[in-house]
Amino acid sequence: MDRIIIRGGQRLVGSVRISGAKNAALTLLPCALLTDGMLTLSNLPRLADVDSFGHLLNGLGVSTTVAGARTGDGNDRAMTLHAGEIASTVAPYDIVRRMRASILVLGPLLARAGEATVSLPGGCAIGNRPIDLHLKALEALGAEIELAAGYLKAKAPSGGLKGGHVSFPIVSVGATENVLMAAVLANGETVIDNAAREPEIADLCRCLVAMGAEIEGIGSSRLVVKGKTSLHGADYRVMPDRIEAGSYACAAGITGGDLLLEGACADDMVAILDGLTAAGLTVTHESEGIRVTAEGRPRGLSLSTAPFPAFPTDMQAQFMAMLALGEGTSTLTETIFENRYMHVPELARMGADIDVQGRTAIVRGVDKLVGAPVMATDLRASMSLVLAGLAAEGQTEVLRVYHLDRGYERLEEKLSAVGADIERDSDG
Ligand code: EPU
């Protein structure tokens, strides 16, 4: 199994090109199911999850053609997806268990084919992650859903899905995405209240509009969708990855570095940039992107994760690694997922001083971290270990690299280009 080997202590300086957003790509790809036209997505990141989603769609009858080679350190990768006909409406356990985002085919399949059979995703390393909100929202559009042998079997009424009123009791990114993709082909108007406002939802809305959908309130917590009888193909460019950008910002912070995050979008990252500033980093906006400069150690701070526009749960682990080497004590509270502190014992093995009390982690900054073999159970936790390794004395080996490959495009390449001593060992 691959491992990443990092010899820490290098100050990172230079520019990092930010890739297309994983979590936007994973909701834009299933849009292909909504039309018999061609959907071309450009700026698509090269990630294991994107490939897995492509395979899932292939199994449903969607043809996928990848075009565009990598140029320099840029990425002009595009995928053209064509669902002339839906050949299957089954998302099998074998794919869904590896990638929870597979649940996002449920809404589009119901809307276009009138039925869907999707494996239940099961548990996950960061929390329980139920899908009840996805199901209730689709039921509000007339879907009938039953559970049999670990699979959800969903059917639209004979005339197709009907517009309805969905009011989410808590904010869910995935459930908002699923019901949006269903509502665009439903009969009549759908109102979605307490919709997630994450930038990836706005990206999804813009792509659907480019395909002919009618959506009001984009970017707000009330979305109004006027259903259409059909959508057409479109060319759409995936937004930049705000979490990748934030992760590299923390790499600048933890190494006392100076990184230009090329192509990053500041409007999508306000809470992240505020957090960096509170930690004493300098954030400047340049024409090519966002520059993050660190002088000395980061300062301790208090943060609480919450739905957008607040501080994202997907940045909690990376900030924790940075603050583990901070001056003073930090308090991080995780309000989205109940089990998202799996990186804490691994960071502790490198010398971090962190106490978890319920949903709150108290991080007492230490003067140094020491390299060690470490492993994590999820993507962002793995990135926090890479960050710790960049600043630690000696060598860090990060195991279970497949987590990183799900969400960070060409990680070792991007980090080495700005001065990190990092390599992948494929024989480990
Ligand atoms: N929830 C329910 N019922 C549901 C759905 C969600 O109780 O039916 C709960 C969840 O258990 C959680 C909260 O609602 O406590 C929010 O979950 P949400 O549905 O918003 O998360 P998601 O759609 O499953 C996406 C991202 C995650 C990111 C979260 C929160 C994708 C593919 N995944 O997950 O990204 O952490 O939103 O912003 O978009 C990552 O990239 O590392 C990652 C985990």
Short mmCIF file of C-alpha atoms and ligand atoms in Angstrom, two decimals:
data_model
loop_
_atom_site.label_atom_id
_atom_site.label_comp_id
_atom_site.label_asym_id
_atom_site.label_seq_id
_atom_site.Cartn_x
_atom_site.Cartn_y
_atom_site.Cartn_z
CA MET A 1 0.00 0.00 0.00
CA ASP A 2 1.26 3.52 -0.81
CA ARG A 3 2.59 5.80 1.89
CA ILE A 4 3.56 9.46 1.84
CA ILE A 5 6.93 10.23 3.34
CA ILE A 6 7.59 13.76 4.55
CA ARG A 7 10.80 15.14 6.01
CA GLY A 8 9.54 18.19 7.85
CA GLY A 9 10.96 21.61 8.48
CA GLN A 10 10.88 23.28 5.06
CA ARG A 11 9.29 26.70 4.73
CA LEU A 12 6.83 26.54 1.83
CA VAL A 13 7.10 29.38 -0.67
CA GLY A 14 5.62 29.78 -4.14
CA SER A 15 2.30 29.25 -5.84
CA VAL A 16 -0.13 26.37 -5.82
CA ARG A 17 -2.72 26.04 -8.56
CA ILE A 18 -6.07 25.21 -6.95
CA SER A 19 -8.00 22.40 -8.64
CA GLY A 20 -11.68 22.08 -9.41
CA ALA A 21 -13.75 21.35 -6.32
CA LYS A 22 -14.29 17.70 -5.40
CA ASN A 23 -17.62 18.30 -3.70
CA ALA A 24 -18.90 20.39 -6.60
CA ALA A 25 -17.75 17.78 -9.13
CA LEU A 26 -19.57 15.04 -7.22
CA THR A 27 -22.89 16.83 -7.54
CA LEU A 28 -22.34 18.11 -11.10
CA LEU A 29 -21.54 14.65 -12.49
CA PRO A 30 -25.02 13.19 -11.71
CA CYS A 31 -26.62 16.15 -13.54
CA ALA A 32 -25.74 14.21 -16.70
CA LEU A 33 -28.59 11.83 -15.82
CA LEU A 34 -31.09 14.69 -16.19
CA THR A 35 -30.74 15.12 -19.94
CA ASP A 36 -30.31 13.18 -23.16
CA GLY A 37 -27.99 15.99 -24.27
CA MET A 38 -24.24 16.17 -23.69
CA LEU A 39 -22.94 17.65 -20.45
CA THR A 40 -19.31 18.72 -20.58
CA LEU A 41 -17.68 19.52 -17.24
CA SER A 42 -14.31 21.26 -17.41
CA ASN A 43 -11.80 21.94 -14.64
CA LEU A 44 -12.67 18.51 -13.30
CA PRO A 45 -10.16 17.41 -10.67
CA ARG A 46 -8.23 14.14 -11.12
CA LEU A 47 -9.41 12.35 -8.03
CA ALA A 48 -10.31 8.79 -7.14
CA ASP A 49 -13.86 9.88 -6.20
CA VAL A 50 -14.41 11.52 -9.58
CA ASP A 51 -13.29 8.31 -11.31
CA SER A 52 -15.55 6.22 -9.07
CA PHE A 53 -18.49 8.49 -9.88
CA GLY A 54 -17.72 8.12 -13.58
CA HIS A 55 -17.84 4.32 -13.19
CA LEU A 56 -21.09 4.51 -11.29
CA LEU A 57 -22.61 6.59 -14.12
CA ASN A 58 -21.21 4.22 -16.77
CA GLY A 59 -23.12 1.42 -15.05
CA LEU A 60 -26.33 3.47 -15.41
CA GLY A 61 -25.78 3.87 -19.15
CA VAL A 62 -23.95 7.21 -19.21
CA SER A 63 -21.03 7.36 -21.61
CA THR A 64 -18.05 9.36 -20.39
CA THR A 65 -15.26 10.77 -22.51
CA VAL A 66 -12.32 12.47 -20.92
CA ALA A 67 -10.50 15.10 -22.92
CA GLY A 68 -7.62 17.43 -22.25
CA ALA A 69 -4.20 16.72 -20.96
CA ARG A 70 -2.44 18.43 -18.13
CA THR A 71 -0.50 21.47 -19.19
CA GLY A 72 2.26 22.81 -16.98
CA ASP A 73 0.83 22.73 -13.51
CA GLY A 74 -2.61 23.67 -14.78
CA ASN A 75 -5.49 21.32 -15.38
CA ASP A 76 -7.74 21.52 -18.38
CA ARG A 77 -9.33 18.15 -17.87
CA ALA A 78 -12.89 17.94 -19.13
CA MET A 79 -15.38 15.11 -19.18
CA THR A 80 -18.26 14.85 -21.58
CA LEU A 81 -21.14 12.81 -20.24
CA HIS A 82 -24.00 11.52 -22.32
CA ALA A 83 -27.04 9.74 -20.95
CA GLY A 84 -28.92 9.18 -24.22
CA GLU A 85 -30.92 6.53 -22.40
CA ILE A 86 -30.86 5.35 -18.82
CA ALA A 87 -29.77 1.72 -19.11
CA SER A 88 -30.01 0.84 -15.43
CA THR A 89 -31.48 2.53 -12.37
CA VAL A 90 -29.46 0.55 -9.83
CA ALA A 91 -26.55 2.00 -7.83
CA PRO A 92 -24.91 -1.12 -6.38
CA TYR A 93 -23.52 -1.59 -2.86
CA ASP A 94 -20.01 -2.17 -4.13
CA ILE A 95 -19.72 1.43 -5.39
CA VAL A 96 -21.95 3.19 -2.86
CA ARG A 97 -20.07 1.74 0.15
CA ARG A 98 -16.82 3.22 -1.20
CA MET A 99 -18.27 6.62 -2.04
CA ARG A 100 -21.19 8.02 -0.06
CA ALA A 101 -21.79 10.72 -2.67
CA SER A 102 -23.25 7.93 -4.87
CA ILE A 103 -26.54 8.67 -3.09
CA LEU A 104 -26.69 11.76 -5.35
CA VAL A 105 -27.93 9.64 -8.27
CA LEU A 106 -31.20 9.02 -6.39
CA GLY A 107 -32.87 12.37 -7.19
CA PRO A 108 -31.84 12.54 -10.87
CA LEU A 109 -32.76 8.89 -11.57
CA LEU A 110 -36.18 9.35 -10.00
CA ALA A 111 -36.75 12.53 -11.97
CA ARG A 112 -35.64 11.19 -15.34
CA ALA A 113 -36.40 7.45 -15.19
CA GLY A 114 -39.17 7.46 -12.57
CA GLU A 115 -37.37 4.93 -10.40
CA ALA A 116 -34.12 4.23 -8.62
CA THR A 117 -32.63 1.45 -6.53
CA VAL A 118 -29.71 2.71 -4.50
CA SER A 119 -27.73 0.83 -1.89
CA LEU A 120 -27.81 2.39 1.58
CA PRO A 121 -24.37 3.89 2.18
CA GLY A 122 -23.94 2.55 5.73
CA GLY A 123 -21.63 3.99 8.38
CA CYS A 124 -18.75 6.34 7.92
CA ALA A 125 -15.58 7.23 9.80
CA ILE A 126 -16.70 10.78 10.63
CA GLY A 127 -20.15 10.03 12.00
CA ASN A 128 -23.42 8.24 11.60
CA ARG A 129 -24.44 10.21 8.49
CA PRO A 130 -28.09 9.19 7.99
CA ILE A 131 -29.92 9.96 4.73
CA ASP A 132 -33.40 10.49 6.18
CA LEU A 133 -33.49 14.12 4.97
CA HIS A 134 -32.81 13.06 1.36
CA LEU A 135 -35.70 10.60 1.53
CA LYS A 136 -38.20 12.94 3.21
CA ALA A 137 -37.45 15.65 0.67
CA LEU A 138 -37.97 13.31 -2.28
CA GLU A 139 -41.18 12.01 -0.68
CA ALA A 140 -42.42 15.61 -0.56
CA LEU A 141 -42.14 15.50 -4.38
CA GLY A 142 -44.34 12.39 -4.48
CA ALA A 143 -41.68 9.66 -4.44
CA GLU A 144 -42.51 6.39 -2.72
CA ILE A 145 -39.48 4.89 -1.08
CA GLU A 146 -39.06 1.55 0.63
CA LEU A 147 -36.14 -0.26 2.12
CA ALA A 148 -35.38 -3.85 1.10
CA ALA A 149 -32.22 -5.89 1.71
CA GLY A 150 -29.99 -2.87 2.27
CA TYR A 151 -31.31 -1.06 -0.80
CA LEU A 152 -33.61 1.92 -1.18
CA LYS A 153 -36.25 1.33 -3.81
CA ALA A 154 -37.76 4.60 -4.94
CA LYS A 155 -40.56 5.21 -7.43
CA ALA A 156 -42.06 8.39 -8.81
CA PRO A 157 -45.87 8.63 -9.23
CA SER A 158 -47.13 7.54 -12.68
CA GLY A 159 -47.18 11.10 -14.04
CA GLY A 160 -43.68 11.82 -12.69
CA LEU A 161 -42.49 13.75 -9.63
CA LYS A 162 -44.63 16.70 -8.55
CA GLY A 163 -43.43 20.02 -7.22
CA GLY A 164 -43.71 20.29 -3.45
CA HIS A 165 -42.61 22.16 -0.36
CA VAL A 166 -39.50 20.94 1.40
CA SER A 167 -38.45 22.51 4.69
CA PHE A 168 -35.28 21.00 6.08
CA PRO A 169 -35.11 20.76 9.90
CA ILE A 170 -31.30 20.96 9.70
CA VAL A 171 -29.03 22.07 6.87
CA SER A 172 -27.86 19.22 4.63
CA VAL A 173 -25.66 19.74 1.61
CA GLY A 174 -26.40 16.35 0.04
CA ALA A 175 -30.15 16.39 0.69
CA THR A 176 -30.42 19.90 -0.83
CA GLU A 177 -28.51 18.67 -3.89
CA ASN A 178 -30.64 15.54 -4.31
CA VAL A 179 -33.95 17.36 -4.09
CA LEU A 180 -32.76 20.17 -6.39
CA MET A 181 -31.79 17.67 -9.07
CA ALA A 182 -35.19 16.00 -8.71
CA ALA A 183 -37.17 19.26 -8.65
CA VAL A 184 -35.79 20.58 -11.95
CA LEU A 185 -37.71 17.86 -13.83
CA ALA A 186 -40.77 17.70 -11.54
CA ASN A 187 -44.23 18.93 -12.59
CA GLY A 188 -44.76 22.37 -11.11
CA GLU A 189 -42.98 24.45 -8.53
CA THR A 190 -40.84 23.26 -5.64
CA VAL A 191 -39.88 25.46 -2.71
CA ILE A 192 -36.87 24.38 -0.65
CA ASP A 193 -36.58 26.11 2.72
CA ASN A 194 -33.49 25.97 4.93
CA ALA A 195 -31.53 24.87 1.86
CA ALA A 196 -27.78 24.52 2.30
CA ARG A 197 -25.97 27.65 1.08
CA GLU A 198 -22.57 26.05 0.49
CA PRO A 199 -20.90 27.44 -2.68
CA GLU A 200 -21.07 23.94 -4.18
CA ILE A 201 -24.90 24.23 -4.11
CA ALA A 202 -24.73 27.52 -6.01
CA ASP A 203 -22.38 25.81 -8.49
CA LEU A 204 -24.93 23.02 -8.94
CA CYS A 205 -27.73 25.58 -9.45
CA ARG A 206 -25.69 27.46 -12.07
CA CYS A 207 -25.00 24.24 -13.97
CA LEU A 208 -28.69 23.27 -13.85
CA VAL A 209 -29.64 26.74 -15.11
CA ALA A 210 -27.11 26.32 -17.96
CA MET A 211 -28.99 23.09 -18.75
CA GLY A 212 -32.30 24.99 -18.97
CA ALA A 213 -33.57 24.76 -15.38
CA GLU A 214 -35.35 27.66 -13.70
CA ILE A 215 -34.16 28.33 -10.15
CA GLU A 216 -34.64 31.42 -8.02
CA GLY A 217 -32.80 32.31 -4.83
CA ILE A 218 -29.43 30.85 -5.83
CA GLY A 219 -27.03 31.29 -2.91
CA SER A 220 -29.85 31.79 -0.40
CA SER A 221 -31.57 29.39 2.00
CA ARG A 222 -34.85 29.48 0.02
CA LEU A 223 -34.67 27.98 -3.44
CA VAL A 224 -37.66 28.07 -5.76
CA VAL A 225 -37.54 25.67 -8.70
CA LYS A 226 -39.96 25.73 -11.62
CA GLY A 227 -39.91 22.20 -13.04
CA LYS A 228 -39.28 21.66 -16.76
CA THR A 229 -40.31 18.75 -18.95
CA SER A 230 -36.73 18.34 -20.16
CA LEU A 231 -33.28 19.83 -19.81
CA HIS A 232 -30.61 20.15 -22.47
CA GLY A 233 -26.87 19.65 -22.55
CA ALA A 234 -24.39 22.32 -21.46
CA ASP A 235 -20.72 23.13 -20.99
CA TYR A 236 -19.92 23.96 -17.41
CA ARG A 237 -16.70 24.77 -15.53
CA VAL A 238 -16.34 23.32 -12.02
CA MET A 239 -15.67 25.95 -9.32
CA PRO A 240 -12.29 26.05 -7.54
CA ASP A 241 -11.91 23.87 -4.46
CA ARG A 242 -12.22 26.10 -1.39
CA ILE A 243 -11.22 23.27 0.95
CA GLU A 244 -8.10 22.42 -1.05
CA ALA A 245 -7.22 26.13 -1.04
CA GLY A 246 -7.82 26.35 2.71
CA SER A 247 -5.66 23.27 3.27
CA TYR A 248 -2.71 24.82 1.40
CA ALA A 249 -3.27 28.05 3.35
CA CYS A 250 -2.76 26.00 6.52
CA ALA A 251 0.41 24.57 4.95
CA ALA A 252 1.70 28.13 4.68
CA GLY A 253 0.58 28.78 8.26
CA ILE A 254 2.21 25.73 9.80
CA THR A 255 5.54 26.15 7.95
CA GLY A 256 5.84 29.93 8.37
CA GLY A 257 5.53 30.08 4.58
CA ASP A 258 4.21 32.30 1.83
CA LEU A 259 1.87 30.70 -0.71
CA LEU A 260 -0.17 32.13 -3.55
CA LEU A 261 -3.32 30.03 -3.94
CA GLU A 262 -3.80 30.48 -7.66
CA GLY A 263 -7.41 30.55 -8.81
CA ALA A 264 -8.88 30.37 -5.29
CA CYS A 265 -12.13 32.29 -4.83
CA ALA A 266 -12.12 34.53 -1.75
CA ASP A 267 -15.93 34.97 -1.70
CA ASP A 268 -16.32 31.24 -1.07
CA MET A 269 -13.76 31.29 1.72
CA VAL A 270 -14.64 34.21 3.98
CA ALA A 271 -14.84 32.20 7.24
CA ILE A 272 -11.65 30.30 6.38
CA LEU A 273 -9.76 33.49 5.59
CA ASP A 274 -11.09 35.11 8.79
CA GLY A 275 -9.77 32.11 10.71
CA LEU A 276 -6.34 32.46 9.09
CA THR A 277 -6.27 36.16 9.93
CA ALA A 278 -7.31 35.44 13.52
CA ALA A 279 -4.37 33.02 13.67
CA GLY A 280 -2.09 35.93 12.74
CA LEU A 281 -1.51 35.07 9.08
CA THR A 282 -1.58 37.78 6.44
CA VAL A 283 -4.14 37.24 3.69
CA THR A 284 -3.90 39.37 0.57
CA HIS A 285 -6.06 39.34 -2.51
CA GLU A 286 -4.13 39.36 -5.78
CA SER A 287 -5.33 39.16 -9.36
CA GLU A 288 -4.25 35.50 -9.69
CA GLY A 289 -5.64 34.38 -6.36
CA ILE A 290 -5.17 34.65 -2.61
CA ARG A 291 -1.77 35.01 -0.94
CA VAL A 292 -1.29 33.65 2.57
CA THR A 293 1.84 34.64 4.44
CA ALA A 294 2.88 33.52 7.89
CA GLU A 295 5.44 35.19 10.14
CA GLY A 296 6.33 33.02 13.09
CA ARG A 297 3.93 30.69 14.83
CA PRO A 298 0.16 30.93 14.46
CA ARG A 299 -1.81 32.43 17.37
CA GLY A 300 -4.36 30.43 19.32
CA LEU A 301 -8.03 31.05 18.51
CA SER A 302 -11.56 29.74 18.96
CA LEU A 303 -13.54 28.26 16.10
CA SER A 304 -16.82 26.45 15.74
CA THR A 305 -17.85 24.59 12.61
CA ALA A 306 -21.32 25.22 11.16
CA PRO A 307 -23.03 25.28 7.76
CA PHE A 308 -21.89 27.92 5.22
CA PRO A 309 -21.23 30.82 5.52
CA ALA A 310 -19.73 29.78 8.89
CA PHE A 311 -16.46 27.90 9.31
CA PRO A 312 -16.58 24.57 7.40
CA THR A 313 -16.25 21.21 9.11
CA ASP A 314 -14.03 20.17 6.19
CA MET A 315 -11.34 22.59 7.46
CA GLN A 316 -11.45 21.68 11.16
CA ALA A 317 -8.72 19.01 11.07
CA GLN A 318 -6.29 21.14 9.03
CA PHE A 319 -6.72 24.15 11.37
CA MET A 320 -6.20 21.84 14.31
CA ALA A 321 -2.85 20.66 12.95
CA MET A 322 -1.77 24.27 12.39
CA LEU A 323 -2.92 25.37 15.85
CA ALA A 324 -1.20 22.39 17.48
CA LEU A 325 2.00 24.35 16.80
CA GLY A 326 0.42 27.67 17.71
CA GLU A 327 1.17 30.07 20.50
CA GLY A 328 -1.42 29.70 23.25
CA THR A 329 -4.53 27.60 23.50
CA SER A 330 -7.20 27.11 20.84
CA THR A 331 -10.72 25.81 21.20
CA LEU A 332 -12.30 24.04 18.25
CA THR A 333 -15.93 22.92 18.35
CA GLU A 334 -17.31 20.48 15.78
CA THR A 335 -21.07 20.88 15.38
CA ILE A 336 -21.67 19.02 12.11
CA PHE A 337 -20.29 15.49 12.53
CA GLU A 338 -20.17 13.73 15.90
CA ASN A 339 -16.98 11.76 15.29
CA ARG A 340 -14.70 14.07 13.39
CA TYR A 341 -11.72 13.99 15.75
CA MET A 342 -10.06 10.79 14.53
CA HIS A 343 -6.89 12.77 13.77
CA VAL A 344 -6.46 13.80 17.42
CA PRO A 345 -4.77 10.60 18.67
CA GLU A 346 -2.50 10.59 15.59
CA LEU A 347 -1.51 14.24 16.10
CA ALA A 348 -0.87 13.38 19.75
CA ARG A 349 1.57 10.68 18.63
CA MET A 350 3.53 13.48 16.94
CA GLY A 351 3.61 15.48 20.19
CA ALA A 352 0.45 17.59 19.95
CA ASP A 353 -1.35 18.44 23.20
CA ILE A 354 -5.08 18.12 22.47
CA ASP A 355 -7.95 17.20 24.78
CA VAL A 356 -11.33 16.31 23.37
CA GLN A 357 -14.31 16.99 25.61
CA GLY A 358 -17.48 16.00 23.80
CA ARG A 359 -17.66 18.08 20.66
CA THR A 360 -14.92 20.47 21.72
CA ALA A 361 -11.18 20.05 21.33
CA ILE A 362 -8.80 22.09 23.45
CA VAL A 363 -5.53 22.50 21.57
CA ARG A 364 -2.60 23.67 23.68
CA GLY A 365 0.08 24.87 21.30
CA VAL A 366 3.44 23.10 21.60
CA ASP A 367 6.90 24.28 20.44
CA LYS A 368 7.50 21.34 18.17
CA LEU A 369 6.02 18.22 16.64
CA VAL A 370 8.09 15.13 15.94
CA GLY A 371 7.66 12.97 12.83
CA ALA A 372 6.09 9.51 13.24
CA PRO A 373 4.24 6.89 11.22
CA VAL A 374 0.57 7.94 11.28
CA MET A 375 -2.68 6.96 9.65
CA ALA A 376 -6.13 8.42 9.49
CA THR A 377 -9.59 7.21 8.67
CA ASP A 378 -10.82 10.04 6.48
CA LEU A 379 -9.74 12.53 3.91
CA ARG A 380 -9.44 15.78 5.88
CA ALA A 381 -7.93 13.99 8.89
CA SER A 382 -5.25 12.59 6.56
CA MET A 383 -4.51 16.08 5.30
CA SER A 384 -4.06 17.31 8.87
CA LEU A 385 -1.38 14.65 9.33
CA VAL A 386 0.39 15.75 6.15
CA LEU A 387 0.36 19.33 7.45
CA ALA A 388 1.75 18.24 10.81
CA GLY A 389 4.43 16.26 8.98
CA LEU A 390 5.47 19.33 6.95
CA ALA A 391 6.35 21.15 10.16
CA ALA A 392 7.51 18.23 12.32
CA GLU A 393 11.11 17.41 13.10
CA GLY A 394 12.30 14.32 11.25
CA GLN A 395 10.30 11.94 9.10
CA THR A 396 6.55 11.38 9.01
CA GLU A 397 5.00 8.50 7.13
CA VAL A 398 1.33 8.91 6.32
CA LEU A 399 -0.34 5.57 5.69
CA ARG A 400 -3.68 4.89 3.97
CA VAL A 401 -2.90 7.37 1.23
CA TYR A 402 -6.05 6.36 -0.62
CA HIS A 403 -7.97 8.78 1.60
CA LEU A 404 -5.83 11.65 0.28
CA ASP A 405 -6.20 10.47 -3.31
CA ARG A 406 -9.97 10.84 -2.96
CA GLY A 407 -9.74 14.59 -2.44
CA TYR A 408 -6.32 16.16 -3.09
CA GLU A 409 -5.14 16.26 -6.68
CA ARG A 410 -1.38 15.64 -7.15
CA LEU A 411 -0.71 16.44 -3.50
CA GLU A 412 3.00 15.48 -3.41
CA GLU A 413 3.65 17.26 -6.70
CA LYS A 414 1.99 20.49 -5.56
CA LEU A 415 3.74 20.47 -2.18
CA SER A 416 7.20 19.61 -3.57
CA ALA A 417 6.90 22.43 -6.09
CA VAL A 418 6.72 24.91 -3.21
CA GLY A 419 9.63 23.41 -1.30
CA ALA A 420 8.28 20.48 0.72
CA ASP A 421 10.40 17.37 1.08
CA ILE A 422 7.65 14.88 0.32
CA GLU A 423 7.39 11.73 -1.75
CA ARG A 424 5.13 8.79 -2.33
CA ASP A 425 6.48 5.34 -1.67
CA SER A 426 4.47 2.83 -3.63
CA ASP A 427 6.17 -0.26 -2.17
CA GLY A 428 5.40 0.51 1.46
N1 EPU B 1 -27.75 14.59 8.05
C1 EPU B 1 -28.85 13.94 8.56
N2 EPU B 1 -29.71 13.35 7.68
C2 EPU B 1 -29.52 13.41 6.33
C3 EPU B 1 -28.39 14.08 5.82
C4 EPU B 1 -27.53 14.67 6.72
O1 EPU B 1 -29.06 13.87 9.78
O2 EPU B 1 -30.34 12.86 5.58
C5 EPU B 1 -26.80 15.22 8.99
C6 EPU B 1 -25.39 14.64 8.87
O3 EPU B 1 -25.26 13.45 9.64
C7 EPU B 1 -24.54 15.77 9.38
C8 EPU B 1 -25.31 17.01 8.87
O4 EPU B 1 -26.63 16.57 8.59
O5 EPU B 1 -24.54 15.76 10.78
C9 EPU B 1 -24.73 17.65 7.63
O6 EPU B 1 -24.50 16.66 6.63
P1 EPU B 1 -24.60 17.00 5.07
O7 EPU B 1 -25.76 16.25 4.51
O8 EPU B 1 -24.57 18.47 4.90
O9 EPU B 1 -23.26 16.36 4.55
P2 EPU B 1 -23.02 15.56 3.19
O10 EPU B 1 -23.86 16.11 2.11
O11 EPU B 1 -23.12 14.11 3.47
C10 EPU B 1 -21.13 17.12 2.31
C11 EPU B 1 -19.70 16.96 1.89
C12 EPU B 1 -18.83 16.69 3.11
C13 EPU B 1 -19.00 17.86 4.07
C14 EPU B 1 -20.48 18.05 4.43
C15 EPU B 1 -20.75 19.25 5.32
C16 EPU B 1 -19.87 16.05 -0.33
C17 EPU B 1 -19.65 14.91 -1.25
N3 EPU B 1 -19.59 15.86 0.94
O12 EPU B 1 -21.51 15.89 2.92
O13 EPU B 1 -17.48 16.65 2.64
O14 EPU B 1 -18.27 17.60 5.25
O15 EPU B 1 -21.25 18.21 3.22
O16 EPU B 1 -20.30 20.41 4.70
O17 EPU B 1 -20.24 17.13 -0.77
C18 EPU B 1 -15.22 16.00 2.65
O18 EPU B 1 -15.10 16.58 1.56
O19 EPU B 1 -14.23 15.57 3.30
C19 EPU B 1 -16.57 15.79 3.20
C20 EPU B 1 -16.83 14.91 4.17
#
